[in-house]
Amino acid sequence: MQIPLVMTLIGPDRTGLVESVARCVAAHGGNWLESRLCRLGGEFAGILRIEIPGRSKSAFLAELQTISGLTVTVHADETKVPTAGGRQTRLEIVGHDRPGIVHEISAALARAKVNVEEFSSEVASAPMSGETLFKAQARLQLPDGCDAGALKKDLEKIAADLLVDISFKDLG
């Protein structure tokens, strides 16, 4: 019987870290299902979902703990989440960086009962001016009955206040 697991990983970034985890999964007959891995500052951080044979779980977890410098948290993924109704959209934000951008946008999404399914952001230098730009992308699940037009207007008002550009696109 395959056991689904969700794991978080964090530790100092180094070459071969992902391979060490992948080798451990494969050595115990596991299957790497999905992941989000990245370097943030000098740290490696990730979340992944795997399946591992039940008979291999204890040995797998023990071997994971031996990967040098890596802190691993493992959770059983036993609950099946019902498929949400509604529709998916993509939100993109670009503008001058300032404190509070993520808070203001996420508060508007929470008020509309929108689920943030994926979010990534970065601060980078603008090409010509060298000013600090904030850039973010999000995949959102709008609930059934969500007024997308009203949400877009709310986000555009916040964008104007924060001096950022927002694009809001239906993914189908």
Backbone as a ProteinNet text record, in pm:
[ID]
protein_1_A
[PRIMARY]
MQIPLVMTLIGPDRTGLVESVARCVAAHGGNWLESRLCRLGGEFAGILRIEIPGRSKSAFLAELQTISGLTVTVHADETKVPTAGGRQTRLEIVGHDRPGIVHEISAALARAKVNVEEFSSEVASAPMSGETLFKAQARLQLPDGCDAGALKKDLEKIAADLLVDISFKDLG
[TERTIARY]
84.3	0	88.9	62.8	136.4	79.2	167.5	127.4	166.9	69.5	104.3	158	267.1	329.3	353.5	340.9	379.1	494.2	601.8	721.9	765.1	814.8	880.9	1027.8	1111.7	1256.7	1315.5	1413.1	1483.9	1624.2	1718.4	1856.4	1945.8	2071.8	2165	2173.4	2166.4	2170.2	2308.2	2307	2432.1	2402.3	2502.3	2489.6	2459.2	2366.2	2335.4	2227.3	2170.8	2069	1943.1	1893.5	1773.8	1801.7	1920.6	1955.9	1957.6	2003.8	2006.1	1865.2	1772.6	1633.2	1573.4	1596.1	1542.2	1597.7	1726.6	1788.2	1721.5	1694.8	1630.4	1489.1	1413.8	1278.5	1285.8	1372.9	1385	1434.6	1530.5	1587.3	1483.5	1378	1274.7	1148	1160.5	1048.3	941.9	979.5	883	867	762.9	732.8	717.7	796.9	795.7	679.1	574.3	453	453.3	486.7	490.9	575.1	628.4	713.8	725.3	763.7	801.6	929.4	1040.1	1170.3	1238.1	1307.7	1377.6	1485.2	1567.4	1669.1	1617	1611.7	1570.1	1683.4	1747.3	1868.1	1970.8	2033.6	2129.1	2068.5	1937.5	1870.5	1799	1793.1	1713.9	1582.8	1471.3	1341	1254.2	1174.6	1089	975.1	877.2	765.4	744.3	723	699	600.1	539.1	442.3	493.1	499.8	547.4	451.1	469.6	406.8	519	505.8	608.1	537	592.3	529.3	523	410.6	392.2	503	551.7	655.6	789.4	806.8	933.3	931.8	817.3	802.9	902.7	914.8	1004.1	1149	1194.7	1333.7	1355.6	1257.4	1265.7	1280.1	1193.2	1197	1329.3	1380.6	1509.3	1622	1621.7	1727.4	1718.7	1597.7	1581.9	1651.9	1641.6	1699.6	1851.9	1912.1	2059.2	2117	2030.9	2081.1	2135.4	2263	2334.9	2277.8	2248	2206.6	2062.6	1987.8	1850.7	1751.7	1661.4	1552.9	1430.8	1375.4	1264.3	1145.6	1029.1	904.3	815.1	758.8	677.2	537.1	437	296.9	231.1	145.1	67.2	-33.9	-50.5	-146	-266.1	-333.8	-439.3	-576.3	-596.8	-728.9	-739	-845.4	-871.8	-954.6	-897.5	-966	-1062.4	-1189	-1283.1	-1243.1	-1268.9	-1238.3	-1324.3	-1260.4	-1331.6	-1407.7	-1522.6	-1598	-1536.9	-1600.1	-1551.1	-1455.9	-1371.1	-1277.7	-1142.7	-1042.1	-906.4	-872.8	-795.3	-747.3	-599.7	-534.4	-394.7	-391	-317.8	-299.6	-151.9	-118.7	20	27.1	131.6	150.4	292.5	306.5	438.9	431.1	529.7	533.8	649.8	661.9	767.5	746.7	853.6	844	814.7	731.8	704.6	640.2	653.2	591.7	439	379	233.1	166.1	238.4	174.8	106.4	178.9	121.3	4.1	17	-91.7	-219.1	-207.3	-325.7	-394.8	-316.5	-373.2	-435.1	-363.4	-416.6	-540.3	-548.9	-668.5	-790.1	-772	-882.7	-925.9	-831.2	-863.5	-937.1	-892.9	-958.9	-1101.7	-1122.9	-1259	-1352.7	-1299.2	-1380.1	-1383.1	-1323.3	-1318.8	-1242.8	-1143.1	-1060.8	-946.5	-922.5	-813.6	-688	-577.7	-449.3	-386.2	-383.4	-331.1	-180.5	-129.4	14.2	50.6	164.3	207	358.8	412.6	556.7	582.2	689.1	720.3	870.7	913.2	1054.5	1065.7	1176.8	1212.4	1336.4	1331.8	1442.4	1464.8	1580.6	1611.3	1544.3	1485.9	1426.6	1539	1517.8	1624.8	1694.3	1621.8	1684.3	1715.5	1621.4	1637.5	1710.9	1708.8	1770.7	1684.3	1562.8	1472.1	1429.9	1388.4	1346.1	1201.8	1182.3	1049.6	1003.5	875	811.7	736.4	757.1	687	627.9	503.4	438.8	344.5	329.9	232.5	158.4	28.3	-51.7	-152.3	-176.4	-285.3	-392.8	-511.3	-620.5	-738	-810.4	-933.6	-1047.8	-1127	-1241.9	-1358.1	-1426.8	-1537.9	-1658.2	-1746	-1871.1	-1941.4	-1996.3	-2068.8	-1981.9	-1851.7	-1763.4	-1783.6	-1804.8	-1819.4	-1679.2	-1630.2	-1495	-1477.4	-1581.2	-1573.9	-1554.8	-1628.8	-1616.1	-1478.4	-1430.7	-1298.2	-1191	-1203.5	-1106.1	-1105.3	-1222.7	-1230.7	-1165.5	-1190.3	-1129.6	-977.7	-926.4	-781.6	-723	-794.9	-746.8	-740.7	-836.3	-833.4	-711.2	-686.1	-569	-441.5	-438.2	-321	-293.1	-398.7	-380.6	-324.6	-374.5	-325.2	-179.3	-142	-6.2	91.2	39.9	120	184.4	101.4	145.6	48.1	94.3	8.3	-37.5	-163.9	-220.5	-284.5	-259.4	-334.8	-405.8	-527.5	-616.4	-674.5	-636	-675.3	-742.3	-858.4	-930.7	-855.8	-835.2	-763.6	-857.7	-985.5	-1079	-1170.6
-118.6	0	125	215.8	341.6	441.2	511.5	612.3	749.8	840.1	974.9	1059.1	1131.8	1218.4	1356.6	1457.3	1593.9	1631.3	1683.6	1715	1859	1922	2050.7	2030	2100.5	2088.8	2228	2244.9	2372.7	2348.3	2422.1	2411.3	2497.6	2510.4	2588.8	2530.5	2616	2569.3	2513.4	2404	2344.6	2256.8	2235.4	2148.2	2006.5	1940.8	1801.1	1777.1	1881.2	1863.9	1796.9	1844.3	1784.5	1639	1613.9	1476.2	1386	1434	1353.8	1312.8	1406.6	1375.9	1280.4	1307.9	1222.1	1080.3	1067.4	935.4	859.6	927.5	865.7	817.8	901.1	862.9	738.8	741.5	629.2	502.5	515.8	399.3	323.2	391.3	328	299.8	301.1	266.3	373.4	497.2	606.2	668	746.1	816.8	964.8	1048.7	1194.7	1247.1	1300.2	1341.5	1487.9	1575.4	1718.8	1791.2	1907.7	1982.3	2127.2	2209.4	2347.8	2365.9	2388.7	2399.3	2527.8	2595	2716.6	2756	2848	2908.6	3046.3	3072.1	3201.9	3252.8	3361.5	3405.8	3295.6	3253.4	3142.7	3010.5	3007.6	2886.7	2815.6	2684.4	2601.9	2575.5	2590.9	2564.1	2491.5	2400.2	2328	2258.6	2225.4	2143.1	2041	1916.8	1815.2	1712	1646.9	1540.4	1415.1	1308	1179.9	1070.1	953.5	831.5	734.5	662.8	567	438.9	321.5	198.7	199.8	156.8	156.3	83.4	-27.9	-107.4	-32.7	70.5	144.9	276	313.5	446.4	473.8	385.5	409.2	424.5	333.4	340.7	467	504.1	625.8	748.5	759	874.9	881.5	766.2	764	809.9	764.6	805.2	954	1006.1	1150.3	1234.1	1192.3	1267.7	1268	1180.5	1175.1	1268.4	1334.1	1426.5	1549.8	1572.7	1675.8	1816.1	1884.7	2024.1	2048.1	1943.2	1959.5	1931.2	2024.6	2003	1960.2	1844.9	1786.6	1768.9	1812.1	1787.9	1707.8	1599.9	1510.9	1501.6	1512.5	1499.2	1395.6	1313.7	1219.9	1300.2	1264.9	1331.2	1238.2	1211.4	1111	1166.4	1294.8	1349.4	1388.3	1349.4	1386.3	1514.5	1620	1748.8	1747.2	1779.7	1781.9	1889.3	1862.1	1958.7	2082.3	2195.1	2320.1	2361.2	2423.3	2478.4	2610.9	2676.1	2805.8	2793.9	2894.5	2893.9	2949.6	2916.2	2960.9	3087.5	3172.6	3295.1	3312.2	3395.9	3430.9	3579.3	3611	3749.1	3780.9	3892.2	3938.3	4079.8	4106.9	4237.2	4283.5	4408.1	4467.2	4613.3	4657.2	4797.4	4825.9	4950.8	4990.1	4916.2	4863.1	4788.1	4880.7	4832	4901.1	4803.2	4823.6	4733.5	4733.3	4616.7	4607	4559.3	4543.4	4503.8	4367.7	4267.7	4133.4	4134.6	4209.1	4215	4273	4385.6	4450.6	4360.7	4300.4	4214.4	4089.7	4024.1	3901.2	3929	4045.1	4080.5	4092.9	4154.3	4165.6	4027.9	3940.7	3804.8	3727.7	3742.2	3673.3	3723.3	3855.1	3909.7	3849	3818.9	3761.5	3608.3	3550.8	3404.8	3333.1	3401.7	3346.3	3266.9	3146.5	3063.6	3089.7	3120.6	3138.8	2999.9	2943.3	2807.9	2806.2	2912.7	2921.8	3069	3103.7	3243.3	3247.6	3333	3355	3504.5	3551.2	3693.8	3712.8	3829.6	3866.3	4017.5	4065	4206.2	4210.8	4296	4304	4448.9	4475.8	4610.4	4631.2	4748.6	4784.3	4799.7	4756.1	4756	4890.3	4996.6	5124.6	5211.3	5216.5	5309.7	5249.9	5117.3	5053.6	5060.2	5118.7	5123.5	4981.9	4964.2	4832.8	4806.9	4697.2	4657.2	4533.8	4530.9	4413	4344.5	4213.7	4135.4	4013.1	3981.1	3862.3	3801.2	3670.1	3596.9	3504	3489	3399.3	3325.9	3200.6	3123.2	3116.6	3161.8	3176.6	3087.5	3039.8	2965.3	3052.8	3105.9	3186.5	3094.1	3117.3	3029.5	3052.5	2953.8	2971.6	3094.6	3173.9	3292.3	3414.8	3402.4	3517.6	3614.3	3739.2	3842.3	3886.1	3826.5	3854.6	4001.8	4064.2	4206	4292.4	4263.6	4340.3	4316.7	4192.1	4161.9	4237.5	4237.9	4308.8	4457.9	4517.4	4659.5	4684.9	4595.4	4609.1	4603	4505.5	4492	4612.5	4665.5	4783.4	4906.1	4920.7	5033.4	5021.8	4901.4	4878.6	4905.5	4858.8	4879.6	5028.5	5106.4	5250.7	5313.7	5270.8	5322.3	5283.9	5161.6	5111.5	5148	5205.9	5239.8	5116.4	5012.6	4891.5	4861.6	4783.6	4738.3	4597	4572	4439.5	4390.8	4263.3	4201	4080.4	4062.2	3960.4	3887.8	3759.9	3686.8	3554.4	3529.1	3403.7	3291.5	3177.7	3065.4	2960.6	2991	2898.6	2831
0	0	0	-90.9	-99	1.6	71.3	169	114.6	98.7	53	168.9	143.3	243	183.9	266.7	230.4	322.2	262.8	340	314.7	419.8	403.8	432.9	357.9	368.7	380.9	469.3	476.8	529.9	474.2	518.5	432.5	471.5	389.9	248.5	148.8	11.1	-22.1	-97.3	-144.1	-264.3	-345	-460.2	-414.1	-481.9	-454.5	-351.9	-295.1	-191.3	-246.1	-359.8	-419.4	-458	-511.3	-548.8	-427	-313	-190	-148.9	-156.6	-121.6	-225.3	-353.7	-460.1	-450.7	-418.4	-402.7	-288.6	-178.6	-62.9	-99.5	-169.3	-212.1	-301.1	-400.9	-494.9	-426	-334	-265.9	-183.8	-143.4	-62.1	-143	-276.3	-362.6	-373	-340	-341.9	-479.5	-492.7	-616.7	-585	-650.9	-633	-716	-651.8	-721.1	-762.8	-671.4	-704.2	-601.9	-642	-550.4	-591.2	-494.9	-515.5	-434.6	-502.2	-437.9	-484	-394.5	-437.1	-337.3	-381.8	-296.3	-256.8	-127.9	-76	10.8	-33.2	36.1	19.5	125.9	119.9	162.8	181.1	228.1	114.2	124.7	35.6	108.7	39.3	100.1	-0.7	48.2	-43.1	26.3	-54.3	-10.5	-121	-83.2	-184.6	-135.3	-232	-204.8	-273.3	-196.7	-249.1	-206.9	-265.1	-216.2	-185.6	-76.2	-33.5	10.6	-19.6	29.9	182.8	237.8	382.8	456.1	399.6	464.8	469.8	384.5	377.3	454	507.8	566.1	678.6	774.5	889.4	845.7	758.8	710.8	628.7	548.2	467.3	556.8	658	748.2	824.1	865.1	936	844	719.2	626	592.2	578.9	550.8	656.9	782.6	893.5	890	810.8	803.4	697.2	618.7	516.5	588.5	575.2	648.8	627	738.3	735.2	694.2	668.1	619.3	731.5	756.1	851.5	771.2	805.7	730.8	824.2	780.2	851.8	759.3	809.5	726.9	785.9	698.6	737.3	648.2	706.6	626.6	545.1	420.4	331.6	315.5	427.1	427.7	393.5	408.1	380.2	234.7	175.1	36.2	37.8	-18.2	-22.4	-139.6	-115.5	-227.7	-327.7	-453.7	-557.9	-537.6	-532.2	-509.8	-634.3	-612	-724.1	-764.8	-858.2	-901.1	-1017.6	-1030.5	-1143.5	-1101.4	-1181.4	-1151.3	-1229.3	-1163.8	-1227	-1194.2	-1272.3	-1247.6	-1215.9	-1110.4	-1067.7	-1078.1	-1142.8	-1150.9	-1097.7	-1021	-957.6	-986.8	-1031.1	-1053.8	-1011.6	-935.4	-897	-803.9	-767.2	-674.9	-542.8	-488.7	-365.2	-249.2	-159.2	-34.2	61.5	190	287.2	272.2	289.1	291.7	165.2	55	-70.7	-55.9	-8	4.6	102.7	210.3	308.7	247.5	179.1	120.8	17.8	-70.4	-174.9	-113	-21.2	38.7	124.1	185.9	263	171.6	54.4	-41.6	-89.9	-114.5	-159.3	-49.5	73.3	184.9	203.8	190.4	203	99.2	-19	-126.7	-119.2	-15	4.4	-107.2	-164.9	-272.1	-209.5	-260.2	-211.6	-295.4	-229	-296.7	-307.1	-427.7	-446.9	-470.4	-527.3	-550.6	-552.3	-491.3	-484.9	-489.1	-573.4	-573.6	-590.1	-526.9	-534.5	-528.4	-574.5	-566.5	-568.2	-520.1	-528.5	-616.8	-719.8	-815.5	-855.7	-913.8	-963	-1098	-1116.1	-1244.9	-1347	-1471.4	-1571.6	-1594.2	-1615.4	-1650.6	-1529.3	-1434.8	-1322.7	-1203	-1191.3	-1075.6	-951.4	-963.5	-849.2	-812.1	-687.9	-640.7	-682.2	-758.6	-803.3	-726.9	-696.3	-639.2	-752.2	-765.5	-867.6	-799.6	-833.8	-777.3	-878.5	-868.4	-948.6	-853.1	-877.9	-794.6	-881.7	-844.7	-905.1	-798.2	-834	-738	-776	-674.8	-696.8	-646.3	-740.2	-703.4	-669.8	-558.8	-522.1	-612.7	-618.7	-691	-635.6	-723	-680.2	-657.8	-672.1	-653.9	-770.3	-738.5	-840.5	-883.5	-992.7	-1039.9	-1075.7	-1130.5	-1165.3	-1042.1	-935.9	-811.4	-748.4	-753.2	-699.3	-777	-909.2	-992.2	-958.9	-940.7	-904.6	-768.8	-674.2	-541.3	-552	-629.4	-647.4	-720.9	-821.2	-894.4	-804.8	-712.8	-618.4	-527.4	-477.4	-392.5	-472.6	-596.8	-683	-701.6	-722.5	-739.3	-611.8	-496.5	-368.2	-344.4	-385.9	-362.6	-474.7	-581.9	-699.6	-762.8	-782.1	-849.9	-963.4	-1060.4	-1169.7	-1138.7	-1165.6	-1142.9	-1271.2	-1306.6	-1415.8	-1356.7	-1398.9	-1344.6	-1464	-1480.8	-1601.3	-1564.4	-1623.7	-1602.9	-1672.9	-1603.6	-1662.3	-1719.7	-1724.3	-1788.2	-1700.9
[MASK]
++++++++++++++++++++++++++++++++++++++++++++++++++++++++++++++++++++++++++++++++++++++++++++++++++++++++++++++++++++++++++++++++++++++++++++++++++++++++++++++++++++++++++++

